[in-house]
């Protein structure tokens, strides 16, 4: 969507979260506040519901939680990497380099995309997504990225060994993970500005966000 005459184009890379989603706690209740004569909502939400950003605290009590991270880490230049791969393939260095074409720089956000989209909750037997592994993590660390992002086209849970090797390496280097993206196909550009600010609540390993792509900003295209 476009707003006014700014010349910028905005794409919502999140989506509506409906309470009661399978597999994760997501409840919303409402009560009448006698003091203000208005209604308040009470949320009981798993930190990994919907589009969410994960901090290093997700893997170690000694690493940064959401509030230890500068707010500038939750925004920046994003590059979409369209991976060409076979079904159920590990995401290798060569695969990433071919998709990147030397566009990513230090402090960027890499958004991973592939031909194999799936809802892993409702159709796990049809899962053909490529998966992240230690080799993927080593490449991201070398690139000095601030965040690795993806939606329904990439897996981190193919096997416990690959999952732990990937997460522990990127998290130990302070690289954030932005998961649950949607609407990537609605982008007109594969390089743009992205913002995905979480709630600054102490003690969170992750937090739901509303990621927004802004296309057309000079220097971010």
mmCIF file of C-alpha atoms in Angstrom:
data_model
loop_
_atom_site.group_PDB
_atom_site.id
_atom_site.type_symbol
_atom_site.label_atom_id
_atom_site.label_comp_id
_atom_site.label_asym_id
_atom_site.label_seq_id
_atom_site.Cartn_x
_atom_site.Cartn_y
_atom_site.Cartn_z
ATOM 1 C CA UNK A 1 0.000 0.000 0.000
ATOM 2 C CA UNK A 2 1.046 3.627 -0.521
ATOM 3 C CA UNK A 3 0.514 6.370 2.061
ATOM 4 C CA UNK A 4 -0.118 9.888 0.802
ATOM 5 C CA UNK A 5 2.322 11.307 -1.715
ATOM 6 C CA UNK A 6 5.466 10.076 0.019
ATOM 7 C CA UNK A 7 6.459 7.866 -2.905
ATOM 8 C CA UNK A 8 7.099 5.025 -0.481
ATOM 9 C CA UNK A 9 5.298 1.699 -0.622
ATOM 10 C CA UNK A 10 4.437 -0.220 2.559
ATOM 11 C CA UNK A 11 3.977 -3.992 2.806
ATOM 12 C CA UNK A 12 2.730 -5.699 5.967
ATOM 13 C CA UNK A 13 4.952 -8.768 6.394
ATOM 14 C CA UNK A 14 3.032 -9.981 9.417
ATOM 15 C CA UNK A 15 -0.586 -11.013 9.655
ATOM 16 C CA UNK A 16 -3.561 -11.138 11.983
ATOM 17 C CA UNK A 17 -3.060 -13.445 14.957
ATOM 18 C CA UNK A 18 -6.254 -15.186 16.046
ATOM 19 C CA UNK A 19 -6.501 -16.366 19.687
ATOM 20 C CA UNK A 20 -6.590 -20.139 20.046
ATOM 21 C CA UNK A 21 -3.994 -20.914 17.365
ATOM 22 C CA UNK A 22 -2.944 -24.566 17.609
ATOM 23 C CA UNK A 23 0.273 -25.392 19.423
ATOM 24 C CA UNK A 24 0.878 -22.068 21.194
ATOM 25 C CA UNK A 25 -0.871 -20.159 23.976
ATOM 26 C CA UNK A 26 -2.814 -17.191 22.659
ATOM 27 C CA UNK A 27 -5.749 -15.987 24.744
ATOM 28 C CA UNK A 28 -7.430 -12.603 25.045
ATOM 29 C CA UNK A 29 -10.074 -11.740 27.637
ATOM 30 C CA UNK A 30 -11.834 -8.480 28.433
ATOM 31 C CA UNK A 31 -13.153 -6.816 31.566
ATOM 32 C CA UNK A 32 -14.920 -3.602 32.469
ATOM 33 C CA UNK A 33 -12.795 -1.124 34.436
ATOM 34 C CA UNK A 34 -15.056 0.646 36.916
ATOM 35 C CA UNK A 35 -12.482 3.377 37.513
ATOM 36 C CA UNK A 36 -12.105 4.488 33.908
ATOM 37 C CA UNK A 37 -15.573 3.311 32.770
ATOM 38 C CA UNK A 38 -13.897 1.584 29.841
ATOM 39 C CA UNK A 39 -12.835 -1.926 28.863
ATOM 40 C CA UNK A 40 -9.379 -3.422 29.321
ATOM 41 C CA UNK A 41 -7.966 -6.529 27.640
ATOM 42 C CA UNK A 42 -5.843 -9.192 29.297
ATOM 43 C CA UNK A 43 -3.427 -11.034 27.006
ATOM 44 C CA UNK A 44 -1.918 -14.449 27.634
ATOM 45 C CA UNK A 45 0.368 -14.917 24.645
ATOM 46 C CA UNK A 46 3.356 -17.164 23.975
ATOM 47 C CA UNK A 47 6.318 -15.023 22.903
ATOM 48 C CA UNK A 48 6.613 -17.043 19.667
ATOM 49 C CA UNK A 49 3.066 -16.523 18.366
ATOM 50 C CA UNK A 50 2.709 -15.181 14.822
ATOM 51 C CA UNK A 51 5.474 -13.025 13.394
ATOM 52 C CA UNK A 52 8.044 -12.707 16.183
ATOM 53 C CA UNK A 53 11.662 -11.778 16.800
ATOM 54 C CA UNK A 54 13.912 -14.024 18.890
ATOM 55 C CA UNK A 55 16.742 -12.665 21.058
ATOM 56 C CA UNK A 56 19.867 -14.577 22.186
ATOM 57 C CA UNK A 57 18.177 -15.038 25.590
ATOM 58 C CA UNK A 58 16.121 -17.733 23.863
ATOM 59 C CA UNK A 59 19.161 -20.017 24.084
ATOM 60 C CA UNK A 60 21.014 -18.896 27.201
ATOM 61 C CA UNK A 61 20.210 -17.163 30.478
ATOM 62 C CA UNK A 62 23.514 -15.327 30.096
ATOM 63 C CA UNK A 63 22.733 -13.759 26.719
ATOM 64 C CA UNK A 64 20.747 -10.609 25.865
ATOM 65 C CA UNK A 65 16.988 -10.509 26.273
ATOM 66 C CA UNK A 66 14.744 -8.255 24.175
ATOM 67 C CA UNK A 67 15.412 -5.152 26.312
ATOM 68 C CA UNK A 68 19.208 -5.579 26.249
ATOM 69 C CA UNK A 69 19.212 -5.024 22.478
ATOM 70 C CA UNK A 70 19.290 -1.485 20.969
ATOM 71 C CA UNK A 71 16.040 -0.548 19.234
ATOM 72 C CA UNK A 72 18.056 0.146 16.073
ATOM 73 C CA UNK A 73 18.664 -3.601 15.810
ATOM 74 C CA UNK A 74 14.974 -4.058 15.023
ATOM 75 C CA UNK A 75 15.107 -2.093 11.773
ATOM 76 C CA UNK A 76 17.397 -1.671 8.788
ATOM 77 C CA UNK A 77 18.242 -2.642 5.239
ATOM 78 C CA UNK A 78 16.721 -5.964 4.187
ATOM 79 C CA UNK A 79 17.683 -8.204 1.266
ATOM 80 C CA UNK A 80 15.515 -11.090 0.037
ATOM 81 C CA UNK A 81 17.500 -14.214 -0.852
ATOM 82 C CA UNK A 82 15.526 -16.452 -3.226
ATOM 83 C CA UNK A 83 17.081 -19.851 -2.620
ATOM 84 C CA UNK A 84 17.285 -22.346 -5.473
ATOM 85 C CA UNK A 85 17.399 -25.824 -3.974
ATOM 86 C CA UNK A 86 16.104 -29.359 -4.016
ATOM 87 C CA UNK A 87 13.353 -30.409 -1.565
ATOM 88 C CA UNK A 88 14.492 -31.033 2.028
ATOM 89 C CA UNK A 89 17.970 -29.663 1.289
ATOM 90 C CA UNK A 90 20.332 -28.151 3.871
ATOM 91 C CA UNK A 91 20.939 -24.467 3.172
ATOM 92 C CA UNK A 92 24.603 -24.368 2.183
ATOM 93 C CA UNK A 93 27.160 -21.615 1.755
ATOM 94 C CA UNK A 94 27.055 -21.981 -2.040
ATOM 95 C CA UNK A 95 23.269 -21.750 -2.077
ATOM 96 C CA UNK A 96 23.365 -18.541 -0.024
ATOM 97 C CA UNK A 97 26.119 -16.963 -2.101
ATOM 98 C CA UNK A 98 24.238 -17.679 -5.335
ATOM 99 C CA UNK A 99 21.089 -16.068 -3.927
ATOM 100 C CA UNK A 100 22.930 -13.111 -2.387
ATOM 101 C CA UNK A 101 25.039 -12.039 -5.391
ATOM 102 C CA UNK A 102 27.169 -9.888 -3.045
ATOM 103 C CA UNK A 103 24.290 -7.610 -2.047
ATOM 104 C CA UNK A 104 24.274 -8.217 1.726
ATOM 105 C CA UNK A 105 26.459 -6.054 3.936
ATOM 106 C CA UNK A 106 27.252 -5.859 7.664
ATOM 107 C CA UNK A 107 24.215 -4.939 9.758
ATOM 108 C CA UNK A 108 21.700 -6.042 7.115
ATOM 109 C CA UNK A 109 18.667 -8.293 7.504
ATOM 110 C CA UNK A 110 18.637 -11.398 5.291
ATOM 111 C CA UNK A 111 15.126 -12.587 4.360
ATOM 112 C CA UNK A 112 15.124 -16.188 3.150
ATOM 113 C CA UNK A 113 12.640 -17.413 0.552
ATOM 114 C CA UNK A 114 12.288 -20.737 -1.310
ATOM 115 C CA UNK A 115 9.802 -22.476 -3.650
ATOM 116 C CA UNK A 116 8.604 -24.782 -0.856
ATOM 117 C CA UNK A 117 5.936 -23.088 1.260
ATOM 118 C CA UNK A 118 3.945 -24.989 3.872
ATOM 119 C CA UNK A 119 1.928 -24.649 7.032
ATOM 120 C CA UNK A 120 3.976 -27.064 9.207
ATOM 121 C CA UNK A 121 1.189 -27.340 11.790
ATOM 122 C CA UNK A 122 -1.536 -28.491 9.389
ATOM 123 C CA UNK A 123 0.467 -30.363 6.746
ATOM 124 C CA UNK A 124 3.716 -31.705 8.271
ATOM 125 C CA UNK A 125 3.815 -34.753 5.948
ATOM 126 C CA UNK A 126 4.083 -32.472 2.900
ATOM 127 C CA UNK A 127 7.028 -30.487 4.250
ATOM 128 C CA UNK A 128 9.717 -30.042 1.565
ATOM 129 C CA UNK A 129 11.295 -26.850 2.890
ATOM 130 C CA UNK A 130 15.084 -26.375 2.894
ATOM 131 C CA UNK A 131 16.497 -26.220 6.401
ATOM 132 C CA UNK A 132 19.057 -24.139 8.257
ATOM 133 C CA UNK A 133 22.161 -25.806 9.669
ATOM 134 C CA UNK A 134 25.627 -25.008 11.035
ATOM 135 C CA UNK A 135 26.979 -24.161 7.574
ATOM 136 C CA UNK A 136 24.192 -21.605 7.119
ATOM 137 C CA UNK A 137 24.976 -20.079 10.510
ATOM 138 C CA UNK A 138 28.693 -19.775 9.741
ATOM 139 C CA UNK A 139 27.926 -17.839 6.551
ATOM 140 C CA UNK A 140 25.551 -15.443 8.339
ATOM 141 C CA UNK A 141 28.133 -14.816 11.062
ATOM 142 C CA UNK A 142 30.823 -14.060 8.452
ATOM 143 C CA UNK A 143 28.441 -11.560 6.831
ATOM 144 C CA UNK A 144 27.996 -9.814 10.218
ATOM 145 C CA UNK A 145 24.228 -9.621 9.815
ATOM 146 C CA UNK A 146 21.932 -8.203 12.474
ATOM 147 C CA UNK A 147 19.052 -10.557 11.685
ATOM 148 C CA UNK A 148 18.012 -13.617 9.674
ATOM 149 C CA UNK A 149 14.326 -13.676 8.716
ATOM 150 C CA UNK A 150 11.963 -16.096 7.027
ATOM 151 C CA UNK A 151 8.391 -17.304 6.837
ATOM 152 C CA UNK A 152 6.773 -20.516 5.681
ATOM 153 C CA UNK A 153 9.432 -21.421 3.084
ATOM 154 C CA UNK A 154 12.366 -22.286 5.385
ATOM 155 C CA UNK A 155 12.679 -24.688 8.325
ATOM 156 C CA UNK A 156 14.848 -24.644 11.436
ATOM 157 C CA UNK A 157 13.344 -27.743 13.005
ATOM 158 C CA UNK A 158 14.313 -30.431 10.490
ATOM 159 C CA UNK A 159 16.486 -32.210 13.061
ATOM 160 C CA UNK A 160 17.515 -31.369 16.646
ATOM 161 C CA UNK A 161 21.206 -31.443 15.727
ATOM 162 C CA UNK A 162 20.896 -28.956 12.868
ATOM 163 C CA UNK A 163 18.476 -26.759 14.795
ATOM 164 C CA UNK A 164 20.695 -26.467 17.865
ATOM 165 C CA UNK A 165 23.887 -25.991 15.848
ATOM 166 C CA UNK A 166 22.314 -23.168 13.844
ATOM 167 C CA UNK A 167 20.579 -21.364 16.703
ATOM 168 C CA UNK A 168 23.443 -21.557 19.173
ATOM 169 C CA UNK A 169 25.961 -20.170 16.693
ATOM 170 C CA UNK A 170 23.920 -17.220 15.402
ATOM 171 C CA UNK A 171 22.573 -16.388 18.856
ATOM 172 C CA UNK A 172 26.043 -16.449 20.413
ATOM 173 C CA UNK A 173 27.022 -13.755 17.886
ATOM 174 C CA UNK A 174 23.998 -11.590 18.714
ATOM 175 C CA UNK A 175 22.190 -12.254 15.423
ATOM 176 C CA UNK A 176 18.416 -11.986 15.811
ATOM 177 C CA UNK A 177 15.897 -14.334 14.204
ATOM 178 C CA UNK A 178 12.699 -12.921 12.710
ATOM 179 C CA UNK A 179 10.196 -15.711 12.055
ATOM 180 C CA UNK A 180 6.645 -16.083 10.785
ATOM 181 C CA UNK A 181 6.863 -13.596 7.914
ATOM 182 C CA UNK A 182 4.047 -13.456 5.384
ATOM 183 C CA UNK A 183 3.254 -11.623 2.127
ATOM 184 C CA UNK A 184 6.833 -11.724 0.842
ATOM 185 C CA UNK A 185 5.386 -12.313 -2.621
ATOM 186 C CA UNK A 186 3.711 -8.878 -2.452
ATOM 187 C CA UNK A 187 7.063 -7.062 -2.446
ATOM 188 C CA UNK A 188 8.032 -5.151 -5.587
ATOM 189 C CA UNK A 189 11.684 -4.972 -4.595
ATOM 190 C CA UNK A 190 14.097 -7.457 -3.055
ATOM 191 C CA UNK A 191 15.978 -4.691 -1.186
ATOM 192 C CA UNK A 192 14.092 -2.338 1.137
ATOM 193 C CA UNK A 193 13.875 -0.887 4.658
ATOM 194 C CA UNK A 194 12.261 -3.097 7.307
ATOM 195 C CA UNK A 195 11.083 -2.338 10.820
ATOM 196 C CA UNK A 196 9.966 -4.955 13.387
ATOM 197 C CA UNK A 197 9.927 -3.360 16.845
ATOM 198 C CA UNK A 198 9.056 -5.618 19.832
ATOM 199 C CA UNK A 199 7.498 -4.621 23.151
ATOM 200 C CA UNK A 200 10.337 -3.553 25.523
ATOM 201 C CA UNK A 201 9.360 -5.984 28.276
ATOM 202 C CA UNK A 202 12.216 -7.267 30.436
ATOM 203 C CA UNK A 203 12.777 -11.001 30.587
ATOM 204 C CA UNK A 204 11.448 -11.829 27.111
ATOM 205 C CA UNK A 205 13.363 -14.359 24.990
ATOM 206 C CA UNK A 206 11.198 -13.369 22.014
ATOM 207 C CA UNK A 207 8.311 -11.050 21.231
ATOM 208 C CA UNK A 208 5.479 -10.807 18.725
ATOM 209 C CA UNK A 209 6.031 -8.006 16.198
ATOM 210 C CA UNK A 210 4.336 -6.420 13.194
ATOM 211 C CA UNK A 211 7.076 -6.358 10.542
ATOM 212 C CA UNK A 212 6.654 -3.719 7.846
ATOM 213 C CA UNK A 213 8.642 -3.335 4.624
ATOM 214 C CA UNK A 214 9.051 0.188 3.267
ATOM 215 C CA UNK A 215 10.034 0.307 -0.397
ATOM 216 C CA UNK A 216 11.474 3.358 -2.149
ATOM 217 C CA UNK A 217 13.544 4.946 0.640
ATOM 218 C CA UNK A 218 16.784 6.340 -0.876
ATOM 219 C CA UNK A 219 19.767 4.252 0.171
ATOM 220 C CA UNK A 220 17.603 1.224 0.919
ATOM 221 C CA UNK A 221 16.805 0.025 -2.585
#
